[in-house]
PDB file of C-alpha atoms in Angstrom:
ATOM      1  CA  UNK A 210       5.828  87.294  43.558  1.00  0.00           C
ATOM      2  CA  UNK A 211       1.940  87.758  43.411  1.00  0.00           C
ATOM      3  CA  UNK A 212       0.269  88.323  40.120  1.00  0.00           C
ATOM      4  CA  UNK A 213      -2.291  91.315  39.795  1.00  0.00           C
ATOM      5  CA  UNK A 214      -5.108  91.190  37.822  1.00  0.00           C
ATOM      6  CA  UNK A 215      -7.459  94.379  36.356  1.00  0.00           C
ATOM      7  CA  UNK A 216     -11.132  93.602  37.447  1.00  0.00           C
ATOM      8  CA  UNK A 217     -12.971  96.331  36.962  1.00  0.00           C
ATOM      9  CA  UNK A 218     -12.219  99.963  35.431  1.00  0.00           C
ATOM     10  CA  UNK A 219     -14.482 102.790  36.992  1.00  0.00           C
ATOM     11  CA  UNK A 220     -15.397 105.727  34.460  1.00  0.00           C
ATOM     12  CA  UNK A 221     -14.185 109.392  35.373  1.00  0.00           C
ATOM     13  CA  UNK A 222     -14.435 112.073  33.102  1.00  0.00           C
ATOM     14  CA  UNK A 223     -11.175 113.199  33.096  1.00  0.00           C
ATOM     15  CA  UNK A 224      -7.639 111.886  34.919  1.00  0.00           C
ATOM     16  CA  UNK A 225      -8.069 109.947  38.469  1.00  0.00           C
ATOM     17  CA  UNK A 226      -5.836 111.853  41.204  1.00  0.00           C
ATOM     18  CA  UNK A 227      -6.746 109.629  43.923  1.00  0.00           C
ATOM     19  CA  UNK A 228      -8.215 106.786  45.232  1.00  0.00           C
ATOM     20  CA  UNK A 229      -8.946 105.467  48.818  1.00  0.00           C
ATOM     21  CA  UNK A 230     -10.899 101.761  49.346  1.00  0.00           C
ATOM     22  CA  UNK A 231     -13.301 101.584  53.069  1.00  0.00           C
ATOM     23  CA  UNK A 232     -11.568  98.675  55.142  1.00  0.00           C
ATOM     24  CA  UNK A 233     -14.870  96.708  54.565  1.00  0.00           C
ATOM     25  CA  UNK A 234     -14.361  97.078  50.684  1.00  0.00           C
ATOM     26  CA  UNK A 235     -17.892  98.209  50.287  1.00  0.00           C
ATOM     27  CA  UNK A 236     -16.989 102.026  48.482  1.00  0.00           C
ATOM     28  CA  UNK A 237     -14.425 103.542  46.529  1.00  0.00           C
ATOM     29  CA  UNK A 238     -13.667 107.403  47.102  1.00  0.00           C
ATOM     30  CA  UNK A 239     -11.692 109.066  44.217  1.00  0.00           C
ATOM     31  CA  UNK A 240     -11.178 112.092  42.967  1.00  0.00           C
ATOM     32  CA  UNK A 241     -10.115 113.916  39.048  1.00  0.00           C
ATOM     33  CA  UNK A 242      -8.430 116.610  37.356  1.00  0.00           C
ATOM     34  CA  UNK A 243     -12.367 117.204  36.344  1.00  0.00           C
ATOM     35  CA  UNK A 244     -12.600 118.847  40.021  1.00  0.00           C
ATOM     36  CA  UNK A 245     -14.953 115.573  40.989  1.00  0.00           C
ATOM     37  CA  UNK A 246     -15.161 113.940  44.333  1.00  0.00           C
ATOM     38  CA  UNK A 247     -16.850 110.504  43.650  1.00  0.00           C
ATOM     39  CA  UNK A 248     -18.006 107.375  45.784  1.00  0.00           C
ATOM     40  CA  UNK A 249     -18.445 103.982  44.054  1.00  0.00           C
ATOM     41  CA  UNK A 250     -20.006 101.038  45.184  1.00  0.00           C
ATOM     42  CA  UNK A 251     -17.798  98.011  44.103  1.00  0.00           C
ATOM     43  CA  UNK A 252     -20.212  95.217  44.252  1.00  0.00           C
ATOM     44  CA  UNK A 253     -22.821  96.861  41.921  1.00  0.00           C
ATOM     45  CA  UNK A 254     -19.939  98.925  40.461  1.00  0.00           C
ATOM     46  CA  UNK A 255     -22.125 102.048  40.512  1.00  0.00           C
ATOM     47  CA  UNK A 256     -21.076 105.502  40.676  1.00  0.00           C
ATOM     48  CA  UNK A 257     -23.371 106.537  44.345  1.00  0.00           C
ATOM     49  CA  UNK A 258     -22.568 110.067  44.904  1.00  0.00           C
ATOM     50  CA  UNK A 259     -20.513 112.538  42.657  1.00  0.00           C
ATOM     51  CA  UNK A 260     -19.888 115.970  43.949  1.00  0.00           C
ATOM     52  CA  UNK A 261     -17.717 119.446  42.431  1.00  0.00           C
ATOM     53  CA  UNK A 262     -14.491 120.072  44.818  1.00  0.00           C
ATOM     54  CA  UNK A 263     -12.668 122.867  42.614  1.00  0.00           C
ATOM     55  CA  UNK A 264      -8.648 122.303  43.322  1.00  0.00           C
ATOM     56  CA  UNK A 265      -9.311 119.125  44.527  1.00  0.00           C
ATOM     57  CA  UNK A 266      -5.970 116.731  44.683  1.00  0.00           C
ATOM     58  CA  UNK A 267      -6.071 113.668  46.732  1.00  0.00           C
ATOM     59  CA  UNK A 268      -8.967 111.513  49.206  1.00  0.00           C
ATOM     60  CA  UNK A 269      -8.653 109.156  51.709  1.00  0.00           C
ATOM     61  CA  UNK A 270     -11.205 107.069  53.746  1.00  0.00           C
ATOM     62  CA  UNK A 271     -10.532 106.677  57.337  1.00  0.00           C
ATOM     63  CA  UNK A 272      -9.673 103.490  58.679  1.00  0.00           C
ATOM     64  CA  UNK A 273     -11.859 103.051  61.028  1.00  0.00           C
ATOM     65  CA  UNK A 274     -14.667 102.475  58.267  1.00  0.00           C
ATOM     66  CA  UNK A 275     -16.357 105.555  60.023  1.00  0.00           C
ATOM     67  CA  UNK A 276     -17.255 106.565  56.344  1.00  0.00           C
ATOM     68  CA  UNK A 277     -15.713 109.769  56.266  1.00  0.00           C
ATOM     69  CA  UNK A 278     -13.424 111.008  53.334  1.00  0.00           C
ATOM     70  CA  UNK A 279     -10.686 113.311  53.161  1.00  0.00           C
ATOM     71  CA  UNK A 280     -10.333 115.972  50.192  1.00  0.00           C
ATOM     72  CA  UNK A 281      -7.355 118.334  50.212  1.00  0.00           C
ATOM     73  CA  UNK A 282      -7.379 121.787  48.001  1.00  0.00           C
ATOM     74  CA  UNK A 283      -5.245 124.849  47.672  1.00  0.00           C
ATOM     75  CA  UNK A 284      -4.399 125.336  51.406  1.00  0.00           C
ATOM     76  CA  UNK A 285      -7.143 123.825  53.285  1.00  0.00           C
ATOM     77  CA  UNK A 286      -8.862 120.259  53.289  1.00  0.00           C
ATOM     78  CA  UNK A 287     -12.048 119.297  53.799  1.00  0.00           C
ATOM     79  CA  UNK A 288     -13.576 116.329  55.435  1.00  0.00           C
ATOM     80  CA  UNK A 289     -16.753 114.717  54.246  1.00  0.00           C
ATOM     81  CA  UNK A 290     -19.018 112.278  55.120  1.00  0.00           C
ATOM     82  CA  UNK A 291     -19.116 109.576  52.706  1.00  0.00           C
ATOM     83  CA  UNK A 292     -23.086 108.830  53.246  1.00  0.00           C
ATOM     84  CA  UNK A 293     -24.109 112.116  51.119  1.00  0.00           C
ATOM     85  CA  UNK A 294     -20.975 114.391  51.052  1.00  0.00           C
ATOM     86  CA  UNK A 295     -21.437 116.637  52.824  1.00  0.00           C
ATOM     87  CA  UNK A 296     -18.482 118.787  54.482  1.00  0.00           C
ATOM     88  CA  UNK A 297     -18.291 118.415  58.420  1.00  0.00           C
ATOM     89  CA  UNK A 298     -14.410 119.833  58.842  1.00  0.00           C
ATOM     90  CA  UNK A 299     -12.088 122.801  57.181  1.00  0.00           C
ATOM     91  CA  UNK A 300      -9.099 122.658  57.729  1.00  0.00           C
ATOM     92  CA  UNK A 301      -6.658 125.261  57.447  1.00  0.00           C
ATOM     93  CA  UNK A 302      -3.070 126.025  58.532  1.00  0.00           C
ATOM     94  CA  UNK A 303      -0.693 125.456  55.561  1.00  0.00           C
ATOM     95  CA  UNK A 304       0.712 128.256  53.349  1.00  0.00           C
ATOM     96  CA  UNK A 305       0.757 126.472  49.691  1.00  0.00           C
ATOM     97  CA  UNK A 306      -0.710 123.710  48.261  1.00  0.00           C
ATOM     98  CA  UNK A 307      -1.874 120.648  50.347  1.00  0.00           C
ATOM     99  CA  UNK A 308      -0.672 117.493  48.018  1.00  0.00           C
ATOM    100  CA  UNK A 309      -1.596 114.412  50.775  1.00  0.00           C
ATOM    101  CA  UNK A 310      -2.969 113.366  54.022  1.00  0.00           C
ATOM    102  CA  UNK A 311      -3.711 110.504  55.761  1.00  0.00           C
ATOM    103  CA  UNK A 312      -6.144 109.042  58.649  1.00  0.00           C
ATOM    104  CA  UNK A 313      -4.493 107.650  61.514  1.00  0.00           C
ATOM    105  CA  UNK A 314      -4.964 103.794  62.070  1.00  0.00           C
ATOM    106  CA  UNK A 315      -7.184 104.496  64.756  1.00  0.00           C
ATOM    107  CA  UNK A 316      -9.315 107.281  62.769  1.00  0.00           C
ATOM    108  CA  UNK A 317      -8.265 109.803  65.234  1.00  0.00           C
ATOM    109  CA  UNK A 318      -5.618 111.559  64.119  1.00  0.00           C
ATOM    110  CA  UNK A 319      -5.130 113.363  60.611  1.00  0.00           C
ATOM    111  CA  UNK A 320      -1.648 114.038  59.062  1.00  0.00           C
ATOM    112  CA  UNK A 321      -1.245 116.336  56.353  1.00  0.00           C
ATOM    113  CA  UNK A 322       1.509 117.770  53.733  1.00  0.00           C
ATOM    114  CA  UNK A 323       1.997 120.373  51.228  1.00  0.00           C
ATOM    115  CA  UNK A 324       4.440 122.377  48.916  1.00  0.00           C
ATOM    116  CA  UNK A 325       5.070 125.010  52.403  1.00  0.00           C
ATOM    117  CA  UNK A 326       7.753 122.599  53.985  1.00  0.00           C
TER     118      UNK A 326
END
């Protein structure tokens, strides 16, 4: 068995969804019931860009510490790059409510799933 310990608590204003670490450790991505999208540094423990994503449910960083993030809404998600969040992908295709996706190991590939089966 490994003990855990708390280290550090990062402020949102409302519940935390998500949260997805960069391999290198360097940023946190999450994301709140306050329809926030947020990247933290961990060593300085600073909140470095916070942006609106209405609907937003889950994020992921992709693997390949490429610095891109993954936000999923209603029936779409969006992927951003971490740097100054900006959206470079929409993605659409489901017919309900994407709840979670994932990067690939290699960063290539993007799986997604939602309440439409």
């Amino acid at each position: 068995d490994r003990e855990m310990t708390l280290v550090r608590t990062l402020e949102h204003g409302s519940n935390v969804w998500c949260s997805s670490f960069a391999d290198d450790g360097s940023v946190l991505v999450t994301c709140s019931a306050d329809d926030s999208l947020s990247v933290w540094n961990l060593k300085s423990e600073a909140e470095l860009k916070k942006i609106s994503v209405p609907m937003i449910r889950g994020c992921h960083v992709c693997p390949d510490s490429s610095l891109k993030a993954v936000c999923f809404r209603q029936r779409n998600f969006l992927v951003y790059r971490i740097s100054d969040l900006t959206p470079t992908i929409n993605f659409h295709g489901h017919t309900d409510g994407v709840v979670y996706c994932r990067f690939s190991p290699s960063g290539r590939l993007l799986a997604s799933c939602g309440w439409d089966h």
